[in-house]
Coordinates of C-alpha atoms and ligand atoms in Angstrom, one line a residue:
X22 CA -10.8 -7.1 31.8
X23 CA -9.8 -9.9 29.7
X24 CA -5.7 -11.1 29.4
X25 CA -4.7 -13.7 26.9
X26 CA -0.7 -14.2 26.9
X27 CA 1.0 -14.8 23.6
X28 CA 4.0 -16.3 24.0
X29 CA 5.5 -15.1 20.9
X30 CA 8.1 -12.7 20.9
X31 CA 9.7 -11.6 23.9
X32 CA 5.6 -12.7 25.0
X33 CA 2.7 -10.3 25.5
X34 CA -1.2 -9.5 26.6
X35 CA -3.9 -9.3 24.3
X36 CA -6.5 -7.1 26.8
X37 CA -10.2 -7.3 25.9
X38 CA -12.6 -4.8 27.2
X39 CA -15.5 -2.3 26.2
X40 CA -14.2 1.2 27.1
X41 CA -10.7 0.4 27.2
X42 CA -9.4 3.2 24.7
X43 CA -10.2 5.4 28.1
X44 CA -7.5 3.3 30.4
X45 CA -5.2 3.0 27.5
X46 CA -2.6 4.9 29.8
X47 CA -2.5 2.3 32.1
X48 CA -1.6 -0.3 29.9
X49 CA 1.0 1.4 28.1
X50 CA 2.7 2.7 31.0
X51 CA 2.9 -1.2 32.0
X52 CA 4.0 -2.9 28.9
X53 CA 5.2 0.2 27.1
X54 CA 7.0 2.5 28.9
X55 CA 8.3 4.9 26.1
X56 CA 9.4 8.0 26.2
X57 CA 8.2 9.1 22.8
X58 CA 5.3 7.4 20.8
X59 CA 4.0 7.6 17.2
X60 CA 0.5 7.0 16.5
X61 CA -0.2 5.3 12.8
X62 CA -3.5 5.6 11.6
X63 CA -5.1 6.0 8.8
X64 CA -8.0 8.4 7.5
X65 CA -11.0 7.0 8.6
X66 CA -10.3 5.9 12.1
X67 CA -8.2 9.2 13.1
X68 CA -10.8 11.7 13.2
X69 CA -12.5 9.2 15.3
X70 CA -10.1 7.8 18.0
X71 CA -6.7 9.8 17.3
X72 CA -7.7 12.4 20.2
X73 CA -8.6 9.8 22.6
X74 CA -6.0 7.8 22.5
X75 CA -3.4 10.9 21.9
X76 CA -4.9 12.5 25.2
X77 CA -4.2 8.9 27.4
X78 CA -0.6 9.2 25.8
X79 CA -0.2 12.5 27.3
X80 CA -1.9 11.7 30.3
X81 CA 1.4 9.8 30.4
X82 CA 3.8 12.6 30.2
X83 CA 5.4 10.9 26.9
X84 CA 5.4 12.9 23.9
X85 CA 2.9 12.4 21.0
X86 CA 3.1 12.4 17.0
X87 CA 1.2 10.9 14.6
X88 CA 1.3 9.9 11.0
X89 CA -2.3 9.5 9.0
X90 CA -2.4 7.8 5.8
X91 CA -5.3 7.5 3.6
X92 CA -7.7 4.4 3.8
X93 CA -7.3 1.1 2.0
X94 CA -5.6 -1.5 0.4
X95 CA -3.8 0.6 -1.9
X96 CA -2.1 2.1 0.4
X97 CA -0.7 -0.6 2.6
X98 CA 2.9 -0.3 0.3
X99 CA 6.2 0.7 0.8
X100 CA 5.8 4.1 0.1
X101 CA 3.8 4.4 3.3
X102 CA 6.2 2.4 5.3
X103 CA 8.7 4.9 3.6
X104 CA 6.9 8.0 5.0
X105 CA 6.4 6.5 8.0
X106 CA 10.7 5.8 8.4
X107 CA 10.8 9.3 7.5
X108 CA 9.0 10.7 10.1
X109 CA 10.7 8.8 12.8
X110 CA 13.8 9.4 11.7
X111 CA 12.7 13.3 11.8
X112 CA 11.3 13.0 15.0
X113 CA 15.3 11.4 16.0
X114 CA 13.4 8.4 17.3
X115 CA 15.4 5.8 19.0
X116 CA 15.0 2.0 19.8
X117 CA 13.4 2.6 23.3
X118 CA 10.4 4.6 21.6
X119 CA 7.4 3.3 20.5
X120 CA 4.9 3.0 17.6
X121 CA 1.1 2.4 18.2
X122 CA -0.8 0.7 15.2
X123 CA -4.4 2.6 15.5
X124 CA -6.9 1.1 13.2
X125 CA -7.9 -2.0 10.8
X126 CA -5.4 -4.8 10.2
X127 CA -4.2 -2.6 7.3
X128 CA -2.5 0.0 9.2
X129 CA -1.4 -2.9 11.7
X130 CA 0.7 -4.4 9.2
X131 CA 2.0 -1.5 7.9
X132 CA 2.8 0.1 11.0
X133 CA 4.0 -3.2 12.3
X134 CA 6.1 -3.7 9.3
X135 CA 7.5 0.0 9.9
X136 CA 8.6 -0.9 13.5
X137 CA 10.4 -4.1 12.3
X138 CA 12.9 -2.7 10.0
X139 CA 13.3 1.0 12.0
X140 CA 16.6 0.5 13.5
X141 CA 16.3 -3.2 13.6
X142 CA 13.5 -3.3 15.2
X143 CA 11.6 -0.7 17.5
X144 CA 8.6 -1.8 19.9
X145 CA 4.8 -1.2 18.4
X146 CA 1.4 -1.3 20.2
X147 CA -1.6 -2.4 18.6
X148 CA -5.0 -0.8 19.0
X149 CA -7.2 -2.9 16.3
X150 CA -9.9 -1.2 15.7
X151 CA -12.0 -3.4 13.6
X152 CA -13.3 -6.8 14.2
X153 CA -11.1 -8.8 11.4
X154 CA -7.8 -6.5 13.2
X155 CA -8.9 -8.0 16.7
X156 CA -9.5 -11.4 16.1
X157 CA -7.1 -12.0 13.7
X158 CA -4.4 -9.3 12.4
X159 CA -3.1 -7.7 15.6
X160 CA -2.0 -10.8 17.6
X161 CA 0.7 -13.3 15.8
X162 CA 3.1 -11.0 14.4
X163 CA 2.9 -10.9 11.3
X164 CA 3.4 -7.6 9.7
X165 CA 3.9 -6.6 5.7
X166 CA 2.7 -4.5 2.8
X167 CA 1.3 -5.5 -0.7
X168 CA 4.0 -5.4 -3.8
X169 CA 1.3 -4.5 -6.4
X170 CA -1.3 -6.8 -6.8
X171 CA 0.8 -9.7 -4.6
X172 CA -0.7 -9.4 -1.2
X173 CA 1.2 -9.1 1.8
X174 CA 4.4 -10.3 -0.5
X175 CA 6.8 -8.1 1.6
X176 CA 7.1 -8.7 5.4
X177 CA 8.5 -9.6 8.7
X178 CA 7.3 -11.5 11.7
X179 CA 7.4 -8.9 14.1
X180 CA 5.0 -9.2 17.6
X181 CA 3.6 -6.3 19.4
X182 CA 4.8 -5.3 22.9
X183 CA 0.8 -5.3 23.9
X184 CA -2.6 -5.1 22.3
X185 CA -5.3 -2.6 23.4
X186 CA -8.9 -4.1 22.4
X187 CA -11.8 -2.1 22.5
X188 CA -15.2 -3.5 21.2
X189 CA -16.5 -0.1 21.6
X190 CA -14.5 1.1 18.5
X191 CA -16.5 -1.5 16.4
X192 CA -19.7 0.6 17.0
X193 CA -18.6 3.2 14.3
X194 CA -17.6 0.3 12.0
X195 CA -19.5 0.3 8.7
X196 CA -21.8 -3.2 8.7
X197 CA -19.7 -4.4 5.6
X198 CA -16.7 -4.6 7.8
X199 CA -18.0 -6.2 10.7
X200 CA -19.5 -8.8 8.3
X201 CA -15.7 -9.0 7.0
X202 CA -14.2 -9.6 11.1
X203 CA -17.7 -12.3 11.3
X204 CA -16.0 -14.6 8.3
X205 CA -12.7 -14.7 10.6
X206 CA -14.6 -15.8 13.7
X207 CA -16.2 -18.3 11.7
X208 CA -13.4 -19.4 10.2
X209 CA -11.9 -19.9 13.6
X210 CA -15.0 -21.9 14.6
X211 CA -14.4 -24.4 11.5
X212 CA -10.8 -24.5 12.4
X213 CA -11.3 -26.0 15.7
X214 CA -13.8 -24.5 17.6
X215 CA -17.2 -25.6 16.5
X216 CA -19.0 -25.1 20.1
X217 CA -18.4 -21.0 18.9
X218 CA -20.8 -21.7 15.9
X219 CA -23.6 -21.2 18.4
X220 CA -22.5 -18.5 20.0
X221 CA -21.9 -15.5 17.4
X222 CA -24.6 -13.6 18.1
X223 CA -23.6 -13.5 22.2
X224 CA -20.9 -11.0 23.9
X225 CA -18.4 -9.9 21.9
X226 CA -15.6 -9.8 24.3
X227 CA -16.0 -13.3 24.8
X228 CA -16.2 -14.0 20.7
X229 CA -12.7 -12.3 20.5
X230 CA -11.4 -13.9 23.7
X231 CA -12.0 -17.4 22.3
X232 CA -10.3 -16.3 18.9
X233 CA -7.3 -14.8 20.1
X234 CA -7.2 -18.1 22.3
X235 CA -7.2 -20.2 19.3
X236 CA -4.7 -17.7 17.8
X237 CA -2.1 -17.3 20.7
X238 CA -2.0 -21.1 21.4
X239 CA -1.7 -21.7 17.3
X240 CA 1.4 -19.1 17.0
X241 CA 3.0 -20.1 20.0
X242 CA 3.9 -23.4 19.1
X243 CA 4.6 -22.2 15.5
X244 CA 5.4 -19.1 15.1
X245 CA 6.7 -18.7 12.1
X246 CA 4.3 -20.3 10.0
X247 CA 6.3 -23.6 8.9
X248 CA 3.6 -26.2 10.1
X249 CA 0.2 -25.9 12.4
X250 CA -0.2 -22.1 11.6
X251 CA -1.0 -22.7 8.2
X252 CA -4.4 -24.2 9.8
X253 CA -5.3 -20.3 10.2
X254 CA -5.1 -20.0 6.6
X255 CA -8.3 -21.9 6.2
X256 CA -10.3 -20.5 3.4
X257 CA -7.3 -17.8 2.4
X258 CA -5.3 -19.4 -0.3
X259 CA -8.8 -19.7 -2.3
X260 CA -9.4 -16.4 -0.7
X261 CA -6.2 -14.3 -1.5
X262 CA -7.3 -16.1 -5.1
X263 CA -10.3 -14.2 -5.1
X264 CA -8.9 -11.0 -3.5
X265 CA -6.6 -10.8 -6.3
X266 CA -8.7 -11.4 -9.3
X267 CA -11.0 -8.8 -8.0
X268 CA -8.9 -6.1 -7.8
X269 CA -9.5 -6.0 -4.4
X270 CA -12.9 -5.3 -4.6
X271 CA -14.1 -7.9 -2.9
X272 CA -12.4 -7.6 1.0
X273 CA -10.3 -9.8 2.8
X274 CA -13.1 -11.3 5.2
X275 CA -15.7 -11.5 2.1
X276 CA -12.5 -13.8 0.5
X277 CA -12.2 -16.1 2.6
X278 CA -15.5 -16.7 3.4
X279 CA -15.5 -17.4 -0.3
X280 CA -12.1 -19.4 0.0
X281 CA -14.0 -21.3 2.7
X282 CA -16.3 -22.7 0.3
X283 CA -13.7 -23.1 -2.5
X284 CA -12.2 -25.4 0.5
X285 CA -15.1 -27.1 1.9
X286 CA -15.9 -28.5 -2.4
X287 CA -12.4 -29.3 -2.8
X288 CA -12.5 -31.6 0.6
X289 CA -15.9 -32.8 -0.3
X290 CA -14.6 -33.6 -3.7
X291 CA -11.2 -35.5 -2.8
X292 CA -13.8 -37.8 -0.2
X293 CA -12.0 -36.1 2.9
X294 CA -15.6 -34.3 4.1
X295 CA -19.1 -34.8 3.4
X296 CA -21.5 -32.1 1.9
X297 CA -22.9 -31.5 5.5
X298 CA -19.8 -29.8 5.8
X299 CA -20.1 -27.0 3.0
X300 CA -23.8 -27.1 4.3
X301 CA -23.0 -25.9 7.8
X302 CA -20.3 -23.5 6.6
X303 CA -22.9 -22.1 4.4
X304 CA -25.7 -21.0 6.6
X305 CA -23.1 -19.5 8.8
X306 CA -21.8 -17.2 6.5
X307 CA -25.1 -16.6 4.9
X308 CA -26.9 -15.5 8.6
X309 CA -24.3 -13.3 9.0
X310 CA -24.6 -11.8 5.3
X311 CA -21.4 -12.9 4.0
X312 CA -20.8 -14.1 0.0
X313 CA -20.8 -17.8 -1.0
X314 CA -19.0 -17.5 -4.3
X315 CA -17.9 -15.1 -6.6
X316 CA -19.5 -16.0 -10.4
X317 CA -17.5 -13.7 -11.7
X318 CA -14.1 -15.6 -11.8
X319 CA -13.7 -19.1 -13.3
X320 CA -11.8 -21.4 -11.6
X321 CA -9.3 -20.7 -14.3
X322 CA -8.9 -17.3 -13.5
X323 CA -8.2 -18.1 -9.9
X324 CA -5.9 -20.6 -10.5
X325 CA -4.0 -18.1 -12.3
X326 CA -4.3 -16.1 -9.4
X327 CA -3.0 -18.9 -6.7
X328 CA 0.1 -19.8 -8.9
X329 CA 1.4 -16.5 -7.7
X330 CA 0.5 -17.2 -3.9
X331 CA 3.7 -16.8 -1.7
X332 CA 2.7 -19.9 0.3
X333 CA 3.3 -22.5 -2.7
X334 CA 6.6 -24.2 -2.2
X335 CA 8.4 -24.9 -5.4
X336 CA 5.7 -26.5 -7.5
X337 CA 3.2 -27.4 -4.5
X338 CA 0.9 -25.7 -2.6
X339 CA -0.5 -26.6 1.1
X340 CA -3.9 -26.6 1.2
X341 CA -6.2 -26.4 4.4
X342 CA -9.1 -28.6 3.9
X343 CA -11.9 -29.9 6.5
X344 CA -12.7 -33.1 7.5
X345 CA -16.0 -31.9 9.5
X346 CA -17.0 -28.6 10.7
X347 CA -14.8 -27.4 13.5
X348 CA -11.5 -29.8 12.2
X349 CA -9.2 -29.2 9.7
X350 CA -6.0 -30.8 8.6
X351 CA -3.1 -29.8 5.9
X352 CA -3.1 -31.2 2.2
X353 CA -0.3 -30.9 0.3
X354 CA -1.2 -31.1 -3.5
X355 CA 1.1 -30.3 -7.0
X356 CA 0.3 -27.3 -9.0
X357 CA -0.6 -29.6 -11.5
X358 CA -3.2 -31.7 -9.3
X359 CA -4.9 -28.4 -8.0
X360 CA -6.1 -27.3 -11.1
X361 CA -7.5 -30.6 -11.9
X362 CA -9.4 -30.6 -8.4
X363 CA -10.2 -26.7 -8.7
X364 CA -12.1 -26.9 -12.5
X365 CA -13.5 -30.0 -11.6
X366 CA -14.7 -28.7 -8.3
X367 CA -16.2 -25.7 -10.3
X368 CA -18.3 -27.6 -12.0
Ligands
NAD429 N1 -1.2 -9.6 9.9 C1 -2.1 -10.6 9.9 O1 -1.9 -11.6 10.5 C2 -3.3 -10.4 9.1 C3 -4.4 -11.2 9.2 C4 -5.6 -11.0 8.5 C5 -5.6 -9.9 7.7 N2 -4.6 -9.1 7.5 C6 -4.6 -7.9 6.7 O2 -5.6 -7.0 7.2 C7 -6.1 -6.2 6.2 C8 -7.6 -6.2 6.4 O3 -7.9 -5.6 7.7 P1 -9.3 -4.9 8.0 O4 -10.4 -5.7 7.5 O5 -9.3 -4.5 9.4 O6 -9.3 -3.7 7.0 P2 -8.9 -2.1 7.1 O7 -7.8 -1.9 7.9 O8 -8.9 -1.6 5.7 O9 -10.2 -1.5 7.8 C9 -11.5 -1.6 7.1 C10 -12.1 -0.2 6.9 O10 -12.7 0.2 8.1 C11 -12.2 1.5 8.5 N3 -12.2 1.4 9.9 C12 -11.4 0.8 10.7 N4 -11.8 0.8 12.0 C13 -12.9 1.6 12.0 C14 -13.8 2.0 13.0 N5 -13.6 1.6 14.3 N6 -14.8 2.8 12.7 C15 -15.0 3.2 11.4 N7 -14.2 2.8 10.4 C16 -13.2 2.0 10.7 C17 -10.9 1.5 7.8 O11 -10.5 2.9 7.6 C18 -11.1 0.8 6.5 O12 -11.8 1.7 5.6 C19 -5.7 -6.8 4.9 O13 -4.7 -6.0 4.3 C20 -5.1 -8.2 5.3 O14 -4.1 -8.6 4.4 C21 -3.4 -9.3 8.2
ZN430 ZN1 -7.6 -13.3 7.2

């Protein structure tokens, strides 16, 4: 079994295996400890793993609930966290009881943004059961719900007592959404990790091991986002762009593989990278079926799009830009200056 400590939080293991859904007991009697647990989960993934997982927490002796919500962005609101308040409150939860966030990164940040404002705070596991959720949106904290069409607008930093990894999950995953955890991994690989490049198409424990590596040394020295974690947002602020124009319809890992591009011009454009740099980024994405661009939106449109993005500060925005494949640096550019370098990148 694989253990990565984050040392976020009160600090915490990431554990990587195939089959660990079936020793889930184990680990939750060791890092949990609750008396009663919740399970959060959301339509598609419950007929498939709620059993499982609610059998290990009875193995425990601990009582069970659950709380299903339908699939999709839609749905990651207040409204759910609402029901979700409701039902622990019902159930007389207390602070020394314990959510478990079973699914995609959607129902980890809801569930994780549940547990941060129930009684001030109440302990949540995370079971991420798609690539993007295990590489990416179950370790680090951060939790939150959509406030119409602003993504992730609402939220709290709020780490999980433990994270249960099972690749195994991933084998019931339609291809679209594997493709979606693929753009993560790569964009960790552009990040600062260009020796992974070679490697995607080798053992996935070890894919997500290097990737929550990168993540859990990245959060612990800034965990709440102020400098070097903003280096994880490579290819999202051009992504979150795109995400939002859409409607949604294109996903989050589709985004930013698309934001990655956006990125990669703007760099090539303001002389901080070459066009072997867009080049390499391309054939990765492209072997691994993901989306280059998105026609449909002019660089207008998703310029409108970014002027609503939560991580501008007053009237700049910080942009994450590469300087070759597998290192990235921070670029702080005016409102004003981006849409000259994003319609003249577009062209
Ligand atoms: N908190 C963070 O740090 C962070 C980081 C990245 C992304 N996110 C958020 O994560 C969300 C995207 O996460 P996602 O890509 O996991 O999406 P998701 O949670 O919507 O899951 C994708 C789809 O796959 C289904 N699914 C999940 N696991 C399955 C399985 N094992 N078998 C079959 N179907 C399964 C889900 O029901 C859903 O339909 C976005 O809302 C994004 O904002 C958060
Ligand atoms: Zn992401």
């Amino acid at each position: 079994m694989i253990e990565i400590k984050v040392e976020c939080g009160g600090g915490y293991g990431v554990f990587i295996e195939k089959g660990l859904l079936r020793r889930a007991d184990e680990l939750l009697c060791a890092y949990a400890g609750a008396a009663k647990y919740c399970i959060v989960s959301d339509g598609n993934v419950a007929p498939l793993y709620l059993e499982a997982v609610k059998a290990r927490v009875l193995a425990l002796g601990a009582e069970v609930s659950e709380f299903v919500f339908p699939a999709g962005e839609s749905n990651k609101t207040f409204a759910t966290v609402g029901r979700i308040l409701e039902i622990l409150a019902g159930l007389h939860f207390t602070r020394s009881d314990c959510l478990i966030a079973l699914g995609g990164g959607i129902v980890g940040d809801v569930c994780g943004f549940a547990a941060s404002v129930y009684m001030r705070g109440i302990r949540f596991v995370q079971i991420p059961t798609t690539l993007l959720a295990a590489v990416d949106s179950s370790v680090g904290g951060k939790t939150g719900v959509n406030l119409g069409s602003l993504k992730n607008q609402v939220g709290a930093f709020w780490q999980p007592s433990l994270v249960i990894c099972d690749p195994d999950t991933f084998s019931t995953l339609p291809e679209r959404e594997y493709r979606n955890g693929m753009a993560e991994v790569i964009k960790y690989s552009a990040i600062c990790a260009p020796e992974l490049a070679d490697k995607l198409d080798g053992d996935i424990c070890e894919i997500i091991k290097t990737c929550v590596q990168i993540k859990s040394d990245i959060v612990s020295r800034d965990e709440r986002d102020n400098g070097e974690r903003m280096l994880l947002n490579y290819g999202h602020t051009f992504g979150h762009a795109v995400e939002c124009a859409s409607d949604e319809r294109i996903p989050h890992g589709m985004a930013v593989a698309i934001g990655m591009m956006m990125a990669c011009r703007v760099s090539e454009r303001l002389g901080i990278c070459g066009a072997e740099v867009a080049d390499r980024t391309a054939a990765l994405l492209s072997a691994h079926g993901l989306p280059l661009e998105a026609d449909e939106f002019s660089a207008e449109m998703l310029y409108g799009a970014m002027q609503n993005d939560k991580k501008r500060a007053g009237s700049k925005v910080t942009l994450v830009l590469p300087r070759r494949f597998g290192e990235c640096a921070l670029h702080t550019v005016t409102m004003d200056e981006l849409r000259g370098i994003m319609i003249g990148a577009d062209r």
